[in-house]
CSV table of N, CA and C in Angstrom, one decimal:
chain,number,residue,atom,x,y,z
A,124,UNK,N,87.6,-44.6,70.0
A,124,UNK,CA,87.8,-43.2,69.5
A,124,UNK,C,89.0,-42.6,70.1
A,125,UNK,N,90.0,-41.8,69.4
A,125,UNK,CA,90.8,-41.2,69.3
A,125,UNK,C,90.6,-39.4,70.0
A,126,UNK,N,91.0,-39.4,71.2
A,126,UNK,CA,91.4,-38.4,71.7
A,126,UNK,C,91.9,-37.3,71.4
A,127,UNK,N,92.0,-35.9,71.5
A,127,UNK,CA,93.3,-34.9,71.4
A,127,UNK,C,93.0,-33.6,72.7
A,128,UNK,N,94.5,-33.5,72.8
A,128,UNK,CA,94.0,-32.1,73.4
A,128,UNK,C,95.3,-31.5,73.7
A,129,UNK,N,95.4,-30.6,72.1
A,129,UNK,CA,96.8,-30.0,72.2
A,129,UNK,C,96.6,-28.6,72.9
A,130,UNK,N,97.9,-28.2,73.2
A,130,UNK,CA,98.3,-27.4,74.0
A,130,UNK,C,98.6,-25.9,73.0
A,131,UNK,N,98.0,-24.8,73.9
A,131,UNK,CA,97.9,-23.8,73.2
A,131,UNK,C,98.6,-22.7,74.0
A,132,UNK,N,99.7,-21.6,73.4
A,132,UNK,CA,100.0,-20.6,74.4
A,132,UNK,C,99.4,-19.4,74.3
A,133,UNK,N,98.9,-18.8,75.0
A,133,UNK,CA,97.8,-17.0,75.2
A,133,UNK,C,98.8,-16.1,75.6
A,134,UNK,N,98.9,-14.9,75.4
A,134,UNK,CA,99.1,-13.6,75.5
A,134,UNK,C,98.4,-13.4,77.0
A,135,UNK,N,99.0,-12.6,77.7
A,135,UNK,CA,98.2,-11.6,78.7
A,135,UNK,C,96.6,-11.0,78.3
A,136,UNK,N,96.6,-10.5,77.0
A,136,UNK,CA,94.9,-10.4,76.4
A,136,UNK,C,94.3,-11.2,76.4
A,137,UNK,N,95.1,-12.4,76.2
A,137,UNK,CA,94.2,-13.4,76.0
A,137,UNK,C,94.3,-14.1,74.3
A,138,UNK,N,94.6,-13.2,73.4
A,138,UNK,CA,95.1,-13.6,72.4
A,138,UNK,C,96.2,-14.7,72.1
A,139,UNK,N,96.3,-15.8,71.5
A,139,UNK,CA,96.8,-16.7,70.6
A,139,UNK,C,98.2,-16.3,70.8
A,140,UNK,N,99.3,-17.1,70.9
A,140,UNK,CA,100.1,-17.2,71.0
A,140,UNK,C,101.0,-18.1,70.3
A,141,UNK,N,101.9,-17.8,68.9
A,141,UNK,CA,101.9,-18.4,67.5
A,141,UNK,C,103.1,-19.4,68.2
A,142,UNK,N,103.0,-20.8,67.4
A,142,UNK,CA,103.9,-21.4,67.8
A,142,UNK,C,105.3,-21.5,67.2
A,143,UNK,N,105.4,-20.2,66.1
A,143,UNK,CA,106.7,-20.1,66.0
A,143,UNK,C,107.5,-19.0,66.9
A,144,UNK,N,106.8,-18.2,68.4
A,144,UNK,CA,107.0,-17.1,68.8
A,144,UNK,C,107.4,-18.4,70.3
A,145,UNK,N,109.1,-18.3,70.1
A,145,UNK,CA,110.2,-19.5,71.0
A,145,UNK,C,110.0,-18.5,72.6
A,146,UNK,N,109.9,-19.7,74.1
A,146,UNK,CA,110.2,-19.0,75.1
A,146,UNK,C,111.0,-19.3,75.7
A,147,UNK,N,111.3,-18.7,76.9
A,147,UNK,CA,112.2,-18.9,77.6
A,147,UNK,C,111.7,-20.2,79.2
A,148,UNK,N,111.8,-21.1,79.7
A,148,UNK,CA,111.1,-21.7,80.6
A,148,UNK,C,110.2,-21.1,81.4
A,149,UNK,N,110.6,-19.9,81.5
A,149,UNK,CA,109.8,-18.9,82.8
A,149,UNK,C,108.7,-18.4,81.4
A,150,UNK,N,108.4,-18.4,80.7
A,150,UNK,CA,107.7,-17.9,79.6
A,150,UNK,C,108.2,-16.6,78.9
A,151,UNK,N,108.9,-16.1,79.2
A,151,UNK,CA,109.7,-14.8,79.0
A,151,UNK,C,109.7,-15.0,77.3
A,152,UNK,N,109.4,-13.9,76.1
A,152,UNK,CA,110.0,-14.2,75.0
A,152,UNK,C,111.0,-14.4,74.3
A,153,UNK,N,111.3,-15.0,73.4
A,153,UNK,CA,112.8,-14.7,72.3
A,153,UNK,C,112.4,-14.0,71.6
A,154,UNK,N,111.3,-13.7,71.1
A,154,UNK,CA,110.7,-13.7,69.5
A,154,UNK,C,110.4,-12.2,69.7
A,155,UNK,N,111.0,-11.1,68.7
A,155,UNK,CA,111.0,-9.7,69.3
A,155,UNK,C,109.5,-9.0,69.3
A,156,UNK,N,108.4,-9.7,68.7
A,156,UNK,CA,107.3,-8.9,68.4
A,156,UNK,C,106.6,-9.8,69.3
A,157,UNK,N,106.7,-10.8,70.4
A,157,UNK,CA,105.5,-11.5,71.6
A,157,UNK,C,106.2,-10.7,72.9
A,158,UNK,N,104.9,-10.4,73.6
A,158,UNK,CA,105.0,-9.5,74.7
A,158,UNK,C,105.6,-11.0,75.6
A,159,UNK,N,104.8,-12.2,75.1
A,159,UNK,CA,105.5,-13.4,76.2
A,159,UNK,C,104.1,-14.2,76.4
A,160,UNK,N,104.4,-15.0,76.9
A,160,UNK,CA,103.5,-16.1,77.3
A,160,UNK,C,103.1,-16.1,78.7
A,161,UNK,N,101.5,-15.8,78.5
A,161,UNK,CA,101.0,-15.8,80.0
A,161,UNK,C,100.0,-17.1,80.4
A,162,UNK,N,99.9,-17.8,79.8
A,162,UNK,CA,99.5,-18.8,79.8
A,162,UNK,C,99.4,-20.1,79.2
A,163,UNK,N,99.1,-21.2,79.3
A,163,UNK,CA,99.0,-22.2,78.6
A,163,UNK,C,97.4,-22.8,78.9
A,164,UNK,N,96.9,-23.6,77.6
A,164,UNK,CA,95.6,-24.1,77.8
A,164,UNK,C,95.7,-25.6,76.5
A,165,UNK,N,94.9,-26.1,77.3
A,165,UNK,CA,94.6,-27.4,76.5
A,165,UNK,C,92.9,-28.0,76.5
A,166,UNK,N,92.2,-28.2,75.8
A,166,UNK,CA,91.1,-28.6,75.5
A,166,UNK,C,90.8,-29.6,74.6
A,167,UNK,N,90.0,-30.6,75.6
A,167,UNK,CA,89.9,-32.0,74.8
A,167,UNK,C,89.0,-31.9,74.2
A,168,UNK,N,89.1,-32.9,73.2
A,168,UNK,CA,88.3,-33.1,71.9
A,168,UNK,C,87.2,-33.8,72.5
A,169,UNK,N,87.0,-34.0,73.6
A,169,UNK,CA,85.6,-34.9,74.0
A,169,UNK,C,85.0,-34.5,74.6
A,170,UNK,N,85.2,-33.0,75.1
A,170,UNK,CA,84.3,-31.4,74.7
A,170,UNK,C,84.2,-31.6,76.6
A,171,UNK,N,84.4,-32.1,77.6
A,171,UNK,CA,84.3,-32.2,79.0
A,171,UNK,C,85.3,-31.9,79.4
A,172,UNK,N,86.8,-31.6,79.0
A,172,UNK,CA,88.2,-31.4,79.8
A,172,UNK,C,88.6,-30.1,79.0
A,173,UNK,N,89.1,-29.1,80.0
A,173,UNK,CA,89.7,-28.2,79.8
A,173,UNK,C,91.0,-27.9,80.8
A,174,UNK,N,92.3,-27.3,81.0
A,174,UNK,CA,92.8,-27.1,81.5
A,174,UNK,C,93.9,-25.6,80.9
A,175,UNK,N,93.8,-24.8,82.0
A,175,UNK,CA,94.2,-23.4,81.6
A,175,UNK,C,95.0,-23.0,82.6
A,176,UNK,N,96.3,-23.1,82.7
A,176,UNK,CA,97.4,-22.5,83.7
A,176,UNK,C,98.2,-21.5,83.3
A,177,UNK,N,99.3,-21.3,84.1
A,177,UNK,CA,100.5,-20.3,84.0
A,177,UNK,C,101.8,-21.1,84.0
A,178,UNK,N,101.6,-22.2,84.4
A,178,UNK,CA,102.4,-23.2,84.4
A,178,UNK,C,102.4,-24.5,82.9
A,179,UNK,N,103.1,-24.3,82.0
A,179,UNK,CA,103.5,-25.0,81.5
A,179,UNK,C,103.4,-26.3,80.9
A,180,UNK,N,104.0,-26.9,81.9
A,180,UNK,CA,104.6,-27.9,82.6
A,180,UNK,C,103.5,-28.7,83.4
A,181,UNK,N,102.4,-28.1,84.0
A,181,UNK,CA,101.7,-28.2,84.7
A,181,UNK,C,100.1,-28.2,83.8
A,182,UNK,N,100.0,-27.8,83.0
A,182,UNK,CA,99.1,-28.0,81.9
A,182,UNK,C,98.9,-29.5,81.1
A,183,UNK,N,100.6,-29.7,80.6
A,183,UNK,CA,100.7,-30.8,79.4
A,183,UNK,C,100.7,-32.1,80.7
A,184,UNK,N,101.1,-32.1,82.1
A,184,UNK,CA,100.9,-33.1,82.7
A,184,UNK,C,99.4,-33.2,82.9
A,185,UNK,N,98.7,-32.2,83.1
A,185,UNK,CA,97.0,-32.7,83.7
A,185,UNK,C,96.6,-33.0,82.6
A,186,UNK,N,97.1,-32.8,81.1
A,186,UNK,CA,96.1,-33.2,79.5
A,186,UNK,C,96.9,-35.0,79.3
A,187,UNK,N,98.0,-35.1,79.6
A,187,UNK,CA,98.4,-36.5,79.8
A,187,UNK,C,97.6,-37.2,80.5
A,188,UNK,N,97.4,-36.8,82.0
A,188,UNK,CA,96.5,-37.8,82.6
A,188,UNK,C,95.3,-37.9,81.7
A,189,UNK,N,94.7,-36.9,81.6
A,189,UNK,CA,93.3,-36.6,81.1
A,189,UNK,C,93.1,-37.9,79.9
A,190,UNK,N,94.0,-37.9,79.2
A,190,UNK,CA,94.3,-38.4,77.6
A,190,UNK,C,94.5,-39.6,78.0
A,191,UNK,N,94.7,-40.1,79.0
A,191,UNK,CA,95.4,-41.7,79.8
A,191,UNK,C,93.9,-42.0,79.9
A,192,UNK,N,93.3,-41.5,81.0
A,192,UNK,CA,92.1,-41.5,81.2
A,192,UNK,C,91.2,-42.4,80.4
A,193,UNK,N,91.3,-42.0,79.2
A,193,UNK,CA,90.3,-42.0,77.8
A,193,UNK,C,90.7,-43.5,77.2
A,194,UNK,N,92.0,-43.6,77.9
A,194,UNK,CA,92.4,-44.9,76.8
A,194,UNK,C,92.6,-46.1,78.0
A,195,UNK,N,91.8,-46.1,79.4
A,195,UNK,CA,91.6,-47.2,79.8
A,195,UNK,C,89.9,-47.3,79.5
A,196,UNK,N,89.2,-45.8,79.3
A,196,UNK,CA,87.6,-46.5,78.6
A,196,UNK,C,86.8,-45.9,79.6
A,197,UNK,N,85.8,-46.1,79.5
A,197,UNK,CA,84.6,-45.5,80.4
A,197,UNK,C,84.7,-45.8,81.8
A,198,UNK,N,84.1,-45.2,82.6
A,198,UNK,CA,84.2,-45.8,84.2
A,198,UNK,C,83.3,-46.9,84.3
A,199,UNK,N,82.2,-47.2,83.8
A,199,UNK,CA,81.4,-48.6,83.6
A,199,UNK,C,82.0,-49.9,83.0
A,200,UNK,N,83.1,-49.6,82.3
A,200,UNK,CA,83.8,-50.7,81.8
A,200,UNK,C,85.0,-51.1,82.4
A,201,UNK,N,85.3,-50.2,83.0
A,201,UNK,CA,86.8,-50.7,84.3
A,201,UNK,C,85.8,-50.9,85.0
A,202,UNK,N,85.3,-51.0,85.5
A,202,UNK,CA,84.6,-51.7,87.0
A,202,UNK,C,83.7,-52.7,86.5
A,203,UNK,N,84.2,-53.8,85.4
A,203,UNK,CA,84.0,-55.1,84.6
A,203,UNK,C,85.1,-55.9,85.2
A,204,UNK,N,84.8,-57.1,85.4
A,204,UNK,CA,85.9,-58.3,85.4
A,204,UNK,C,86.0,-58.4,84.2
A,205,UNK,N,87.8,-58.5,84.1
A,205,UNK,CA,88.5,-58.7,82.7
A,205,UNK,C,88.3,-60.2,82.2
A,206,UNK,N,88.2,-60.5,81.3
A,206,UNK,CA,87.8,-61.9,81.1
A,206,UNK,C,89.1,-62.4,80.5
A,207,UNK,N,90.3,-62.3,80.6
A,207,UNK,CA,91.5,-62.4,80.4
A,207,UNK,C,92.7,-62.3,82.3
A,208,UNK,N,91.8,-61.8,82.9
A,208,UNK,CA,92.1,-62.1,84.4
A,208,UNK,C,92.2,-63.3,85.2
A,209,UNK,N,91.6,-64.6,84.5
A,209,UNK,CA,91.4,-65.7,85.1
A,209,UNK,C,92.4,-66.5,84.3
């Protein structure tokens, strides 16, 4: 099964954050009608990982591990001898 867990930007309200509304690294706006970006959030599709910061950067690295995670497989099947190991 196939994973996701894109990355979303929020408003200070808490409202949605359009992805055509450009920032500046520090989150600061370009786009004259977004107050800015006060957050970033990512939630996996396998309904157990969420991750919600102010960082970024720091969001899309913890949903990479997360998403890494998923594609070596359950914790009962890594702690198998690989039968391609011998």
């Amino acid at each position: 099964m196939s994973f996701r867990a894109p990355l979303t930007n929020h408003h200070a309200d808490a409202t949605l954050c359009p992805a055509d509304h450009k920032h500046t690294n520090s989150g600061k706006p370009l786009h004259p009608d977004c107050p800015g970006r006060a957050c970033t959030k990512a939630v996996c599709s396998c309904g157990d990982w969420e991750k919600k910061d102010c960082g970024k950067g720091y969001v899309n690295e913890c949903r990479k591990r997360h998403l890494a995670d998923h594609a070596q497989g359950p914790d009962v099947l890594r702690d198998l001898p690989r039968l391609d190991a011998f």
